[in-house]
PDB file of C-alpha atoms in Angstrom:
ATOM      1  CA  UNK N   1     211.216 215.558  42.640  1.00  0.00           C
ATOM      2  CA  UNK N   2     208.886 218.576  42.209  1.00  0.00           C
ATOM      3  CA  UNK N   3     206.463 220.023  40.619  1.00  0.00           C
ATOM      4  CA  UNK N   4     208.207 222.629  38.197  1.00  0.00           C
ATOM      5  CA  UNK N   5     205.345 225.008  36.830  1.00  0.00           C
ATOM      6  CA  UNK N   6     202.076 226.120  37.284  1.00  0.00           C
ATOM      7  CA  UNK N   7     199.493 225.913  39.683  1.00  0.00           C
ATOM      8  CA  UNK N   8     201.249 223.377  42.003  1.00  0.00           C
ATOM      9  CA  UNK N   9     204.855 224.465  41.270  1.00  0.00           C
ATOM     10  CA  UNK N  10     207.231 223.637  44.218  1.00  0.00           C
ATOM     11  CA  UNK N  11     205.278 221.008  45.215  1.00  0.00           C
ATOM     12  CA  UNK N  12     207.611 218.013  46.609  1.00  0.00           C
ATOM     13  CA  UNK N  13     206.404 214.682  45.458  1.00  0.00           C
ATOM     14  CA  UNK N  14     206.957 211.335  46.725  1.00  0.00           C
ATOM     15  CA  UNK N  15     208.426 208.664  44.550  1.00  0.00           C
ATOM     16  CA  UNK N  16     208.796 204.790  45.652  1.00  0.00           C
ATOM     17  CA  UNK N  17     211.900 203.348  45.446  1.00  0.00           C
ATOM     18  CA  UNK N  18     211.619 200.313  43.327  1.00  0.00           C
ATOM     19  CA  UNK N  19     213.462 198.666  40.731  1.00  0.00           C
ATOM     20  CA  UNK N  20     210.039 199.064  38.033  1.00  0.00           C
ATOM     21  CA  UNK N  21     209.727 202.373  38.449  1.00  0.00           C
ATOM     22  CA  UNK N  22     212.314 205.398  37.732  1.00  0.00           C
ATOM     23  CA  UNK N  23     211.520 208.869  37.308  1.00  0.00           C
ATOM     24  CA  UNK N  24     212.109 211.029  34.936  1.00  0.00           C
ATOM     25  CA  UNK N  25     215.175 213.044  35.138  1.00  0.00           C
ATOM     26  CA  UNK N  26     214.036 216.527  36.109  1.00  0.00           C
ATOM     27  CA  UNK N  27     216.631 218.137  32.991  1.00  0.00           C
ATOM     28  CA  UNK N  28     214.483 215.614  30.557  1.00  0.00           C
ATOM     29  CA  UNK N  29     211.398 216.568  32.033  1.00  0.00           C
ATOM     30  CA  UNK N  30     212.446 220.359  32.014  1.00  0.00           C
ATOM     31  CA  UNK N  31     213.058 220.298  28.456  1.00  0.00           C
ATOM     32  CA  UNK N  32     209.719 218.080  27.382  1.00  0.00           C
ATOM     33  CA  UNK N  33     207.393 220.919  28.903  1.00  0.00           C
ATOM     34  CA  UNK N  34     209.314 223.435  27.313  1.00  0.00           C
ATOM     35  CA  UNK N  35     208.671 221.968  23.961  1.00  0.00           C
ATOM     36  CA  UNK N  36     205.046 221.290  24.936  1.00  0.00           C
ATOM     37  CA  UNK N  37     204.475 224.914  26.714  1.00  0.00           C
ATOM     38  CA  UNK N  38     201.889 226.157  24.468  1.00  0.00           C
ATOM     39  CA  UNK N  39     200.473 223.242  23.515  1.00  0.00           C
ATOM     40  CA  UNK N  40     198.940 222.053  27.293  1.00  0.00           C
ATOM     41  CA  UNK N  41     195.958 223.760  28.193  1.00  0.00           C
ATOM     42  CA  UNK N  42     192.916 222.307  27.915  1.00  0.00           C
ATOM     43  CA  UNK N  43     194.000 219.213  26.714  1.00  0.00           C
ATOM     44  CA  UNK N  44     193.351 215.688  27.581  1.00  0.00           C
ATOM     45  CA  UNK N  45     196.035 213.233  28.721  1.00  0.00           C
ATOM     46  CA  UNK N  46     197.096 210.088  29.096  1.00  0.00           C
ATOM     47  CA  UNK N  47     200.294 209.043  30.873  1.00  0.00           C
ATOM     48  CA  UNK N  48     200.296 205.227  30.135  1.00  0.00           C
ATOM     49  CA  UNK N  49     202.905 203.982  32.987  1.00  0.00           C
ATOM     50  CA  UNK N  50     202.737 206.901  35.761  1.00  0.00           C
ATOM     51  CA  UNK N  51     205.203 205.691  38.243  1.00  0.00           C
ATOM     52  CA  UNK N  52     204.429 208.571  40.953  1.00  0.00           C
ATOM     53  CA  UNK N  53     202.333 210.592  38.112  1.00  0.00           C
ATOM     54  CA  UNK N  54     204.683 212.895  38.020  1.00  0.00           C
ATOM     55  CA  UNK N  55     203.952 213.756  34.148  1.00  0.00           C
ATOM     56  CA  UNK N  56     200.621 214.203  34.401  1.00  0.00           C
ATOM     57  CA  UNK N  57     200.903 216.236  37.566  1.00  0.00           C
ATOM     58  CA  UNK N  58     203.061 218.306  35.805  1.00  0.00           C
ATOM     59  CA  UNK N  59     200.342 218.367  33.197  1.00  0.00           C
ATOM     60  CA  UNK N  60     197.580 219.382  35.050  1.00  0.00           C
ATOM     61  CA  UNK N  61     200.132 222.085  36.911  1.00  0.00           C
ATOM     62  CA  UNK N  62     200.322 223.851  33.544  1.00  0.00           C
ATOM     63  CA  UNK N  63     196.680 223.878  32.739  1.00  0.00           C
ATOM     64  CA  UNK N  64     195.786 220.755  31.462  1.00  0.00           C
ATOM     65  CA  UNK N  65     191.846 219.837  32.021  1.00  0.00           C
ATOM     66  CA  UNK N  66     192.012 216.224  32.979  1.00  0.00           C
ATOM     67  CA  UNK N  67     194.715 213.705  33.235  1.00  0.00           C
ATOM     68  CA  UNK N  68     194.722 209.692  33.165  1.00  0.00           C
ATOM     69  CA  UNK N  69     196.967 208.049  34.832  1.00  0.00           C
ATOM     70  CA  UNK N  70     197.636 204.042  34.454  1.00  0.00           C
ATOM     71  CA  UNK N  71     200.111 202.290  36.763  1.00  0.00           C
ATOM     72  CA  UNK N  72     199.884 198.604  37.612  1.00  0.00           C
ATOM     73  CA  UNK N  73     202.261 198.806  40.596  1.00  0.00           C
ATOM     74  CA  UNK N  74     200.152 198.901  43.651  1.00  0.00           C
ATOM     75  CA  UNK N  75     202.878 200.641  46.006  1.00  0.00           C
ATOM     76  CA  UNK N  76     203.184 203.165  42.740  1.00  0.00           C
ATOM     77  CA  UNK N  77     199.278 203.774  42.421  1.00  0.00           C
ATOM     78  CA  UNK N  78     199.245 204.770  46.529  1.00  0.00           C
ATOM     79  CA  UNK N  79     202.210 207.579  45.741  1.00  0.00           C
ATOM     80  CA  UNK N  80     200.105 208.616  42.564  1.00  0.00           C
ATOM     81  CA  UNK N  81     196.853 209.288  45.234  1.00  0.00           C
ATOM     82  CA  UNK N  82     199.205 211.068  47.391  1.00  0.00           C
ATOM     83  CA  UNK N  83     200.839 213.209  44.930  1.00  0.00           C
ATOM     84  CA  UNK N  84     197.610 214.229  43.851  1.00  0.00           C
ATOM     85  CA  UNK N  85     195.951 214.869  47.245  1.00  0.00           C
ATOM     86  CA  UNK N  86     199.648 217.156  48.003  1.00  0.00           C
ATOM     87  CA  UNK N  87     199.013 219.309  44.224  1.00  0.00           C
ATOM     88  CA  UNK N  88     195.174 219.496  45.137  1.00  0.00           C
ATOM     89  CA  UNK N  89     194.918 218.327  41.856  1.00  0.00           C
ATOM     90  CA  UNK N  90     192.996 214.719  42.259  1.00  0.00           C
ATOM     91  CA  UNK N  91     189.719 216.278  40.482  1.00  0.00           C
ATOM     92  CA  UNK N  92     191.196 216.983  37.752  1.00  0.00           C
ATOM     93  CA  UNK N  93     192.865 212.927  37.145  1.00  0.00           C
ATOM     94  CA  UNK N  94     191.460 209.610  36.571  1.00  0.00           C
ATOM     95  CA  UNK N  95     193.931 207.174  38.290  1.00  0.00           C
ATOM     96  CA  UNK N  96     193.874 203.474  36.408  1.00  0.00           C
ATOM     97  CA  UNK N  97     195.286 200.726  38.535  1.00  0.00           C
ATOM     98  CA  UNK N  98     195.614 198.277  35.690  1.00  0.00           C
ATOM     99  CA  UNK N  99     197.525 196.657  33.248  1.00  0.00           C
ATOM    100  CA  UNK N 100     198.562 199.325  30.215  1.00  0.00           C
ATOM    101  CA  UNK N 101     196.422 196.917  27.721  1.00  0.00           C
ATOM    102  CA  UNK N 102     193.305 196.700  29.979  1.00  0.00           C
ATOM    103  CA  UNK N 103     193.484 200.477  30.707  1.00  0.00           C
ATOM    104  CA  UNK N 104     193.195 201.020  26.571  1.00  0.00           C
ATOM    105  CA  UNK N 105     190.567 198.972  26.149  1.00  0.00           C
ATOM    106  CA  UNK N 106     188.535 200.523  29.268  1.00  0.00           C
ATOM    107  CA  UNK N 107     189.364 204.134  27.468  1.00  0.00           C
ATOM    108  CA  UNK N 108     188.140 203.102  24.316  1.00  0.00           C
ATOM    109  CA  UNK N 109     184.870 202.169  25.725  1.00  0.00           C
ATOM    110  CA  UNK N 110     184.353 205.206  27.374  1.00  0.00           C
ATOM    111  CA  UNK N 111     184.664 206.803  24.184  1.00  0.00           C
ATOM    112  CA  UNK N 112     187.862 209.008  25.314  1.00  0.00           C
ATOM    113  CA  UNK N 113     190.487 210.507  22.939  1.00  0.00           C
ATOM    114  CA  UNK N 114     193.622 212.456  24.019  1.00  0.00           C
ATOM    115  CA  UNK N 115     195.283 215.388  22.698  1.00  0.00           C
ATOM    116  CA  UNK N 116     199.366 213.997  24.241  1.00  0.00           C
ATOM    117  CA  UNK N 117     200.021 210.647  25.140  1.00  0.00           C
ATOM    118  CA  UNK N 118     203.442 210.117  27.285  1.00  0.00           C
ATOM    119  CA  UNK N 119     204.649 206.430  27.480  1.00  0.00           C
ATOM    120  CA  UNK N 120     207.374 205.718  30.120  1.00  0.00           C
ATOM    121  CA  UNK N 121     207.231 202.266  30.003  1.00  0.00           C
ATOM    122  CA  UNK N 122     210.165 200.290  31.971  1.00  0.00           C
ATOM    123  CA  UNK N 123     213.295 200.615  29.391  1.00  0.00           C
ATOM    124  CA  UNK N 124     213.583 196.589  28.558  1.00  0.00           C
ATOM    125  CA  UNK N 125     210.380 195.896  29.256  1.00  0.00           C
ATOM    126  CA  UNK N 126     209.306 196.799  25.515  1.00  0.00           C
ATOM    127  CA  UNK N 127     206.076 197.805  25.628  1.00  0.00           C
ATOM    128  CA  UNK N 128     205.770 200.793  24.138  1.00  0.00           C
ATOM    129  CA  UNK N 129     205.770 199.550  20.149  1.00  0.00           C
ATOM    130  CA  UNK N 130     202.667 197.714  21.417  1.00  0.00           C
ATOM    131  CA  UNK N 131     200.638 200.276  23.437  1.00  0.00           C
ATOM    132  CA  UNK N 132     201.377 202.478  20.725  1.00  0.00           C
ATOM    133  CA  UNK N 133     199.898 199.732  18.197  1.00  0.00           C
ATOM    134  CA  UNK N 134     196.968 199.276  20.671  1.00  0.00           C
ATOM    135  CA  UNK N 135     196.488 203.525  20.931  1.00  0.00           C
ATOM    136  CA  UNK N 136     196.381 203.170  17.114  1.00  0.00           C
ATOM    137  CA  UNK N 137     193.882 200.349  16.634  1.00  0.00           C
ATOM    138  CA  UNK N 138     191.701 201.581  18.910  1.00  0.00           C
ATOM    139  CA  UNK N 139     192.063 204.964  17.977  1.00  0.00           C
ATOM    140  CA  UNK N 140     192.457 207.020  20.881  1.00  0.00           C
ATOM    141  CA  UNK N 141     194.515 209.710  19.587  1.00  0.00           C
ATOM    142  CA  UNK N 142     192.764 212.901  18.723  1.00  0.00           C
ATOM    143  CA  UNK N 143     193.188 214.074  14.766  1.00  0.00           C
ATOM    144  CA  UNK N 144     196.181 216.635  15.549  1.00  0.00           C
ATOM    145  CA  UNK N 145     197.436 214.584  18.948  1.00  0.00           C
ATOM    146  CA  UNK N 146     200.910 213.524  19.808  1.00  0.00           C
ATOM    147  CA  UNK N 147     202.531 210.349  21.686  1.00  0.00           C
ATOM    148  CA  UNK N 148     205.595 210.865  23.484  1.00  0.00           C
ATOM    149  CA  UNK N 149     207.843 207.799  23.840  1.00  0.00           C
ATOM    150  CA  UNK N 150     210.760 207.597  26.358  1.00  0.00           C
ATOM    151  CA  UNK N 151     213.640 205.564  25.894  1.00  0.00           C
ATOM    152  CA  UNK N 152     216.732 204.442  26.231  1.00  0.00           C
ATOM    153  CA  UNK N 153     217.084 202.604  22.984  1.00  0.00           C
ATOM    154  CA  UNK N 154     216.106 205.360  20.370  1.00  0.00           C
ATOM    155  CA  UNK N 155     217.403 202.808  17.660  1.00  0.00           C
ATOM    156  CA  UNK N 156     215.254 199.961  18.440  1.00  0.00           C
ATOM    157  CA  UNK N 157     212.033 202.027  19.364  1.00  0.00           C
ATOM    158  CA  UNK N 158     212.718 203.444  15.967  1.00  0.00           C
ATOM    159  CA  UNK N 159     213.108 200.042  13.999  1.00  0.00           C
ATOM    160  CA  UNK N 160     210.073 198.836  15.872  1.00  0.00           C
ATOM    161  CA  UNK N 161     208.005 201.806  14.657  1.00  0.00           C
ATOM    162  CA  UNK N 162     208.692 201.390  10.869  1.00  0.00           C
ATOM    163  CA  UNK N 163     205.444 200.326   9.364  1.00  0.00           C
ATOM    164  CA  UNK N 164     203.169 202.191  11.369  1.00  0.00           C
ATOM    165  CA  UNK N 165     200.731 204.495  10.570  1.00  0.00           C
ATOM    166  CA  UNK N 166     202.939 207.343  12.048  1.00  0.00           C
ATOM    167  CA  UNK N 167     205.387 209.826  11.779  1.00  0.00           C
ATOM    168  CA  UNK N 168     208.289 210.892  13.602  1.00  0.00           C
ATOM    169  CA  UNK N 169     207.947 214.346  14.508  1.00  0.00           C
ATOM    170  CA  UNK N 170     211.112 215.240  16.574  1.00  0.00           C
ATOM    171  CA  UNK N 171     213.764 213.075  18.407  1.00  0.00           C
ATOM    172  CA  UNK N 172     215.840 214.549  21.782  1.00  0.00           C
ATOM    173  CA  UNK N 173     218.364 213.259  23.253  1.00  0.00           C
ATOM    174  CA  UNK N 174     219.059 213.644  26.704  1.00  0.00           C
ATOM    175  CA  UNK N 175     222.430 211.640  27.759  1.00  0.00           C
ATOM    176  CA  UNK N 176     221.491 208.368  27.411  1.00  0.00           C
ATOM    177  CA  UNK N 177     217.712 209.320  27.276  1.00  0.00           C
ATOM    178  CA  UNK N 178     215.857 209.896  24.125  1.00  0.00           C
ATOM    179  CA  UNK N 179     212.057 211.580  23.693  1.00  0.00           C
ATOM    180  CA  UNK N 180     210.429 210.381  20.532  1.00  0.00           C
ATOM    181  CA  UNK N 181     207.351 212.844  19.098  1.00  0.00           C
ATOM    182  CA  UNK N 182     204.547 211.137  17.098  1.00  0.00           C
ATOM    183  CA  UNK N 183     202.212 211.983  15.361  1.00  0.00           C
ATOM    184  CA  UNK N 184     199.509 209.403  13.528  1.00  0.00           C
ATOM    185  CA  UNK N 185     198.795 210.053   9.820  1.00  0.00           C
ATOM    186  CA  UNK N 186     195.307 209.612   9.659  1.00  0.00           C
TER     187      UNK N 186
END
């Protein structure tokens, strides 16, 4: 895995080898900042389940001014610190080493909104209808921001979504790999 653009590109970064974490394929992630190019600097973001933080590295490689990063795997949150420290890049990133729904609750008392949110929650875990409920209610999405779901089961993500006070922007697919764009309708 490396760092593809920007500042740090080139940059090898260490991922853990575990069973609740799994990168994102560098052809998915390729494609996601190409979409997202002109839309990254300056902005605020939040990568909800960082693995090695490779997302919001990549983030802050392209010129994004600060970066949160939420993992609850302890061996994960290490590789996130040393990722950072390797990109020079830890003063631009808030690392949270908690559950996804403390971490929300924590940003919404600090007052902090975000202009892209990525979830990469595990696949079958099915978390992301709910953080993206929880984003919602606590309103932590800037006016003209965007969440960014990745999954395996477009189809049930999609179901799951129905109701909400969003809209589906765009849909990729990447093999068995989909990228869902949001957008709330405030």
């Amino acid at each position: 895995m490396r760092v593809i653009s920007g500042i740090a590109r080139g940059t090898k970064l260490n991922s853990i080898e575990s069973l609740s974490t799994r990168p994102t394929l560098d052809r998915v992630k390729e494609s996601l900042f190409n979409i997202l190019q002109n839309k990254i600097e300056d902005t605020i973001i939040l990568d909800l389940f960082s693995g090695s933080g490779a997302i919001a590295i990549e983030f802050l490689s392209r010129g994004a001014k600060k970066a949160y990063l939420c993992e609850n795997n302890h061996a994960a949150t290490k590789m996130i610190y040393t990722n950072l420290d390797k990109t020079r890049l830890a003063q631009k990133a808030i690392v949270m080493s908690k559950d996804y729904r403390k971490a929300l609750e924590k940003l919404k008392q600090e007052n902090i909104q975000f202009d892209i949110i990525f979830l990469d929650p595990p696949y079958q875990a099915n978390y992301a209808i709910d953080a993206i409920k929880r984003i919602l209610l606590l309103d932590l999405l800037k006016e003209k921001g965007t969440i960014i779901i990745e999954t395996d089961d477009e189809k049930r993500e999609l179901l799951e979504l129905e109701g909400l006070n969003i809209q589906i922007d765009d849909i990729r697919k990447y093999g068995r790999v989909s990228l869902l764009f949001i957008s709330s309708k405030k």
